[in-house]
PDB file of C-alpha atoms in Angstrom:
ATOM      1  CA  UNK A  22      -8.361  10.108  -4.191  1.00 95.00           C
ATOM      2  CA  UNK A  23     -12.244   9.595  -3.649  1.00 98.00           C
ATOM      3  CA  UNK A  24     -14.514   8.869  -0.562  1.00 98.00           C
ATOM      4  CA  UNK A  25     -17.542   6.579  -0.098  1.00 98.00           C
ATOM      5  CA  UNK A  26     -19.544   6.912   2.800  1.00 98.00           C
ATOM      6  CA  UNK A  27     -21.258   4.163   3.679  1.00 97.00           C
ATOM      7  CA  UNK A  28     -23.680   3.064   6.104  1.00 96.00           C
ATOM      8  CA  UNK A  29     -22.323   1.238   9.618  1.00 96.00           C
ATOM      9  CA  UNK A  30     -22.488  -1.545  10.266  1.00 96.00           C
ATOM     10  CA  UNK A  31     -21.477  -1.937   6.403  1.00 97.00           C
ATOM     11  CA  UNK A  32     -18.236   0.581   6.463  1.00 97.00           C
ATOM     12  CA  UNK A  33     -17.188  -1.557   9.499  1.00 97.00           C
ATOM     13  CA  UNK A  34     -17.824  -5.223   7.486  1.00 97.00           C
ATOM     14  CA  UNK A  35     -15.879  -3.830   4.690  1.00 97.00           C
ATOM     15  CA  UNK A  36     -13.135  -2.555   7.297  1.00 97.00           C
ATOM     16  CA  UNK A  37     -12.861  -5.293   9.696  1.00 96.00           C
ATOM     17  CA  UNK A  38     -14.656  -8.591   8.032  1.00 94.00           C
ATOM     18  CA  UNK A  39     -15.112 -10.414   5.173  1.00 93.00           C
ATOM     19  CA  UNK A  40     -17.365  -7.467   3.324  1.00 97.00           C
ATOM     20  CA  UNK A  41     -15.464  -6.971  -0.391  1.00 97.00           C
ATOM     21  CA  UNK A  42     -18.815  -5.831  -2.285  1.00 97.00           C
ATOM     22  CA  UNK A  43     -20.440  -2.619  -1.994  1.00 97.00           C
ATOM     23  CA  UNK A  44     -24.130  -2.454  -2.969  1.00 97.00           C
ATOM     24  CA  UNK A  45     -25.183   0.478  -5.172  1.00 97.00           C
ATOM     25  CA  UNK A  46     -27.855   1.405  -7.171  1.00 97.00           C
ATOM     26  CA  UNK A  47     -25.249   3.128  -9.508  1.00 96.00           C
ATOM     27  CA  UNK A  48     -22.520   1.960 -12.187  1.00 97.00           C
ATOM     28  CA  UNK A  49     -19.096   2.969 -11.040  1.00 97.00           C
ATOM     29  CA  UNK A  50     -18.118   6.153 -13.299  1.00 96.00           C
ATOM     30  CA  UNK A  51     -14.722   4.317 -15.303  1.00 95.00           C
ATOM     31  CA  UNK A  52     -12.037   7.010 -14.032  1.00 96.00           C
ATOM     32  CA  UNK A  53     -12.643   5.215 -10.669  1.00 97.00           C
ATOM     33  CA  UNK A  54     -11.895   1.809 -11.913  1.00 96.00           C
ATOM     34  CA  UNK A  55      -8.366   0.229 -10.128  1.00 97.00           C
ATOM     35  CA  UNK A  56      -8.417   3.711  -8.022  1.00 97.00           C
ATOM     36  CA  UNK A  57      -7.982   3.591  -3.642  1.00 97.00           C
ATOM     37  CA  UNK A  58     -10.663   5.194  -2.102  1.00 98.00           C
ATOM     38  CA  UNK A  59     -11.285   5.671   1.322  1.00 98.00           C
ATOM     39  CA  UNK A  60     -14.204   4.081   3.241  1.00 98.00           C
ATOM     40  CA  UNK A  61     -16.284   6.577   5.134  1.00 98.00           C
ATOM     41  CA  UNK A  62     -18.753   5.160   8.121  1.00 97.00           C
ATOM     42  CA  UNK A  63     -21.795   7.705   7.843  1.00 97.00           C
ATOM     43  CA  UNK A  64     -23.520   9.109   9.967  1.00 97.00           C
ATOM     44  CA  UNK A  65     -26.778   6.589  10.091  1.00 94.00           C
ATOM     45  CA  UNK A  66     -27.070   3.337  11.152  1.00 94.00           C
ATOM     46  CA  UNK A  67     -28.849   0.646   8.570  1.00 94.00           C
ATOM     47  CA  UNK A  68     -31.766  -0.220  10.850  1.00 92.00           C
ATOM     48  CA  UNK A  69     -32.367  -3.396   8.548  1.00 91.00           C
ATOM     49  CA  UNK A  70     -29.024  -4.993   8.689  1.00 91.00           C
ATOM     50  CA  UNK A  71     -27.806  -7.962  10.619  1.00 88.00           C
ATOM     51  CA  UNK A  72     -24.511  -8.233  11.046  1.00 90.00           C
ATOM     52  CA  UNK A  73     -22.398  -8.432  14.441  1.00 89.00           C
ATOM     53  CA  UNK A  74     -18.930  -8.003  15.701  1.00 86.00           C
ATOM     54  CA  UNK A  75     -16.717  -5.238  16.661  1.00 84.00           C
ATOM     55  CA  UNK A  76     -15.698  -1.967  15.384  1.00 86.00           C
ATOM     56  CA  UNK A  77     -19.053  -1.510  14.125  1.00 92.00           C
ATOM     57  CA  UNK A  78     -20.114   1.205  15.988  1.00 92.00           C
ATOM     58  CA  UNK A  79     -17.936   3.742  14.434  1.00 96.00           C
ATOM     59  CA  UNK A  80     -20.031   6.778  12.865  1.00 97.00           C
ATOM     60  CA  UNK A  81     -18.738   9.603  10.687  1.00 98.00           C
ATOM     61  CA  UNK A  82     -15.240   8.813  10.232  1.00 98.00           C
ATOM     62  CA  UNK A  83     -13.018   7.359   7.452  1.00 98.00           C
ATOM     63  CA  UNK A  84     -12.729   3.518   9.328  1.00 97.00           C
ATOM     64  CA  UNK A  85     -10.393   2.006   5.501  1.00 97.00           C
ATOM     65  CA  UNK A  86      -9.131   2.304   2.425  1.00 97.00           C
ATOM     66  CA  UNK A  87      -9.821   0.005   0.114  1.00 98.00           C
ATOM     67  CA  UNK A  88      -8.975  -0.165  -4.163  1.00 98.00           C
ATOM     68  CA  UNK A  89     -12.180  -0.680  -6.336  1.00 98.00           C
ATOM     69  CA  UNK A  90     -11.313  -3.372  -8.926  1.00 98.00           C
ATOM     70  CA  UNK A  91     -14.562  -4.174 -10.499  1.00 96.00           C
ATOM     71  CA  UNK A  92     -18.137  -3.157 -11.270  1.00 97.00           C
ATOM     72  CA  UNK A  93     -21.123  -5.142 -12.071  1.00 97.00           C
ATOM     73  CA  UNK A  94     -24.223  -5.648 -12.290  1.00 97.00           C
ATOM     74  CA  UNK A  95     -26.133  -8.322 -10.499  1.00 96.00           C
ATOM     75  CA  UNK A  96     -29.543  -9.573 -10.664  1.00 95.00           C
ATOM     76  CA  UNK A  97     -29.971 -12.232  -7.937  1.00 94.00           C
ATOM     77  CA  UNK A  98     -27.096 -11.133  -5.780  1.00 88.00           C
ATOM     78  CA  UNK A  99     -25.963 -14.568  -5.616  1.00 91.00           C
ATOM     79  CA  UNK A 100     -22.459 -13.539  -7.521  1.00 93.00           C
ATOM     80  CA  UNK A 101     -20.874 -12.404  -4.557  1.00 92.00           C
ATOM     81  CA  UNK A 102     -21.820 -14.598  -1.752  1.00 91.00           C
ATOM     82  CA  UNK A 103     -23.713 -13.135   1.272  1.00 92.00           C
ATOM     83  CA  UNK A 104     -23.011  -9.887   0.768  1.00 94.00           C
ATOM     84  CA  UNK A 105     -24.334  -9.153  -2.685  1.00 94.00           C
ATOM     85  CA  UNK A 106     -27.610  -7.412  -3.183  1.00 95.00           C
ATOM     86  CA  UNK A 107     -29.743  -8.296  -6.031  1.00 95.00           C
ATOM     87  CA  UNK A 108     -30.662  -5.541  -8.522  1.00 96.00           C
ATOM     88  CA  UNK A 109     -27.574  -3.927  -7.837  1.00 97.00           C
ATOM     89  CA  UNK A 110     -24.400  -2.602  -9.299  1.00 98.00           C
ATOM     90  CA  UNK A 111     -21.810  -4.798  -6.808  1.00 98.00           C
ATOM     91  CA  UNK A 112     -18.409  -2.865  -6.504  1.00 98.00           C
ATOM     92  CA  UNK A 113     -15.806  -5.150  -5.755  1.00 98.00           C
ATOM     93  CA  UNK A 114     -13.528  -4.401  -2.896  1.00 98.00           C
ATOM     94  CA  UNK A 115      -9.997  -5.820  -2.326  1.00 98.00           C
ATOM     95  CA  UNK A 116      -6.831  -4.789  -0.652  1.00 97.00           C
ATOM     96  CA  UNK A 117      -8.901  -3.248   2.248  1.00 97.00           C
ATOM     97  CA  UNK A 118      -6.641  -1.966   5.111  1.00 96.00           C
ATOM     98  CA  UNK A 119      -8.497  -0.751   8.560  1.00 96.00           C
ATOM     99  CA  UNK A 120      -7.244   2.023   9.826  1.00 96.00           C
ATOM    100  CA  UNK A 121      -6.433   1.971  13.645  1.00 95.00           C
ATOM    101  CA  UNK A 122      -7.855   5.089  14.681  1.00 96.00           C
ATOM    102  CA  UNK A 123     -10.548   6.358  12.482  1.00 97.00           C
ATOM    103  CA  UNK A 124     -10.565   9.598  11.343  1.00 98.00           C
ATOM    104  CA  UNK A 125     -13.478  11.706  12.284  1.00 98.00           C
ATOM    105  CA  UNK A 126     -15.333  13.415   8.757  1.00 98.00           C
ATOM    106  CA  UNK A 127     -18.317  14.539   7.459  1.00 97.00           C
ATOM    107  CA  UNK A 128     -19.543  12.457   4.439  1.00 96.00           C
ATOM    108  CA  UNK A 129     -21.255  13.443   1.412  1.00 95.00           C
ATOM    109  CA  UNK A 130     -22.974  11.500  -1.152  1.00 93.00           C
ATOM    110  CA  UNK A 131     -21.413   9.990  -4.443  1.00 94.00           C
ATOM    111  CA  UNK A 132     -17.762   9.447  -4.235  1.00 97.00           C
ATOM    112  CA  UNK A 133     -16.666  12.810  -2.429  1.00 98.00           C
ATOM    113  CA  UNK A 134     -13.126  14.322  -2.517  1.00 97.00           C
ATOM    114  CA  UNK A 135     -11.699  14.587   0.934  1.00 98.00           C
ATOM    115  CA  UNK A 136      -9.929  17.502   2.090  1.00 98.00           C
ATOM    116  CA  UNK A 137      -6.061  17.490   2.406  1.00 98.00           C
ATOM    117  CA  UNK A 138      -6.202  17.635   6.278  1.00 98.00           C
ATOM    118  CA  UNK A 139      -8.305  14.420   5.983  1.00 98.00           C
ATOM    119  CA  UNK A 140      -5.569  12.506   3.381  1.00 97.00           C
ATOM    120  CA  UNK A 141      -2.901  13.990   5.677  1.00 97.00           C
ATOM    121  CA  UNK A 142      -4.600  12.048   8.562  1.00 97.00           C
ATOM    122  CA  UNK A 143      -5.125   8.975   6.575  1.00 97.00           C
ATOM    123  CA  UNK A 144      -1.986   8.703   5.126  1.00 95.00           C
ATOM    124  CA  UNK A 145      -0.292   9.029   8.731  1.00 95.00           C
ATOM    125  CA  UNK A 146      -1.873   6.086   9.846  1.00 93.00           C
ATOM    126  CA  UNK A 147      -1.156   3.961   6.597  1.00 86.00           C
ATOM    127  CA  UNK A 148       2.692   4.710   6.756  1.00 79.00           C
ATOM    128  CA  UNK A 149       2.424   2.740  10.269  1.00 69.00           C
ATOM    129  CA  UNK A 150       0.092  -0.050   9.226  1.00 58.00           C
ATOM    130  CA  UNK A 151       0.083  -3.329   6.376  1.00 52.00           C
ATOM    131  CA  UNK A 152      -2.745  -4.669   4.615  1.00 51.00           C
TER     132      UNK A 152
END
């Protein structure tokens, strides 16, 4: 299993909102097609963003897991309602669970491999919780 940090307050849309698209500026490598990653709040905040709620205030911890079931590119953003870039890849998000404690981790870029302490921690919580 993979990682993806990602910048709060967009970790915590994907975890506790309506968030299923992740904006990058890179295809998704194939192997990672249909795969669960985890969703990693990093340690910066996205000064430009504008979104509001709870749980968003969560920094350098694993805050979901979610399974990646799509890749594409998009040129006006419009494709995936308000939270699609334009001139971006859009990774498509679905079966996201929150986890109810997040787990405190250091995040790297790319799509990182997590240690086996972190999984161990992960997995804990998912045995208790349903998506």
């Amino acid at each position: 299993m993979r990682a993806l940090t990602i910048r709060q307050p967009w970790a915590g849309a994907i975890a506790h909102q309506t968030k299923r698209v992740e904006n990058r500026s890179w295809r998704l490598p194939a192997a990672h097609h249909g795969t669960r990653i985890l969703i990693h709040a990093g340690a910066q905040l996205d000064r430009d963003a504008q979104v509001y709620g709870p749980h968003l205030d969560v920094y350098s911890a694993v805050v979901a897991i979610a399974t990646i079931t799509g890749c594409h590119w998009s040129d006006d953003g419009t494709c995936c309602g308000p939270w699609g870039n334009e001139r971006t890849y859009h990774w498509e998000l679905a079966d996201v669970t929150a986890l109810p404690n997040p787990v405190p981790a250091k995040g790297a870029l790319g799509l990182w491999r997590p240690s086996d302490e972190l999984l161990n921690a992960v997995t804990a919580q998912l045995s208790h919780t349903t998506p």
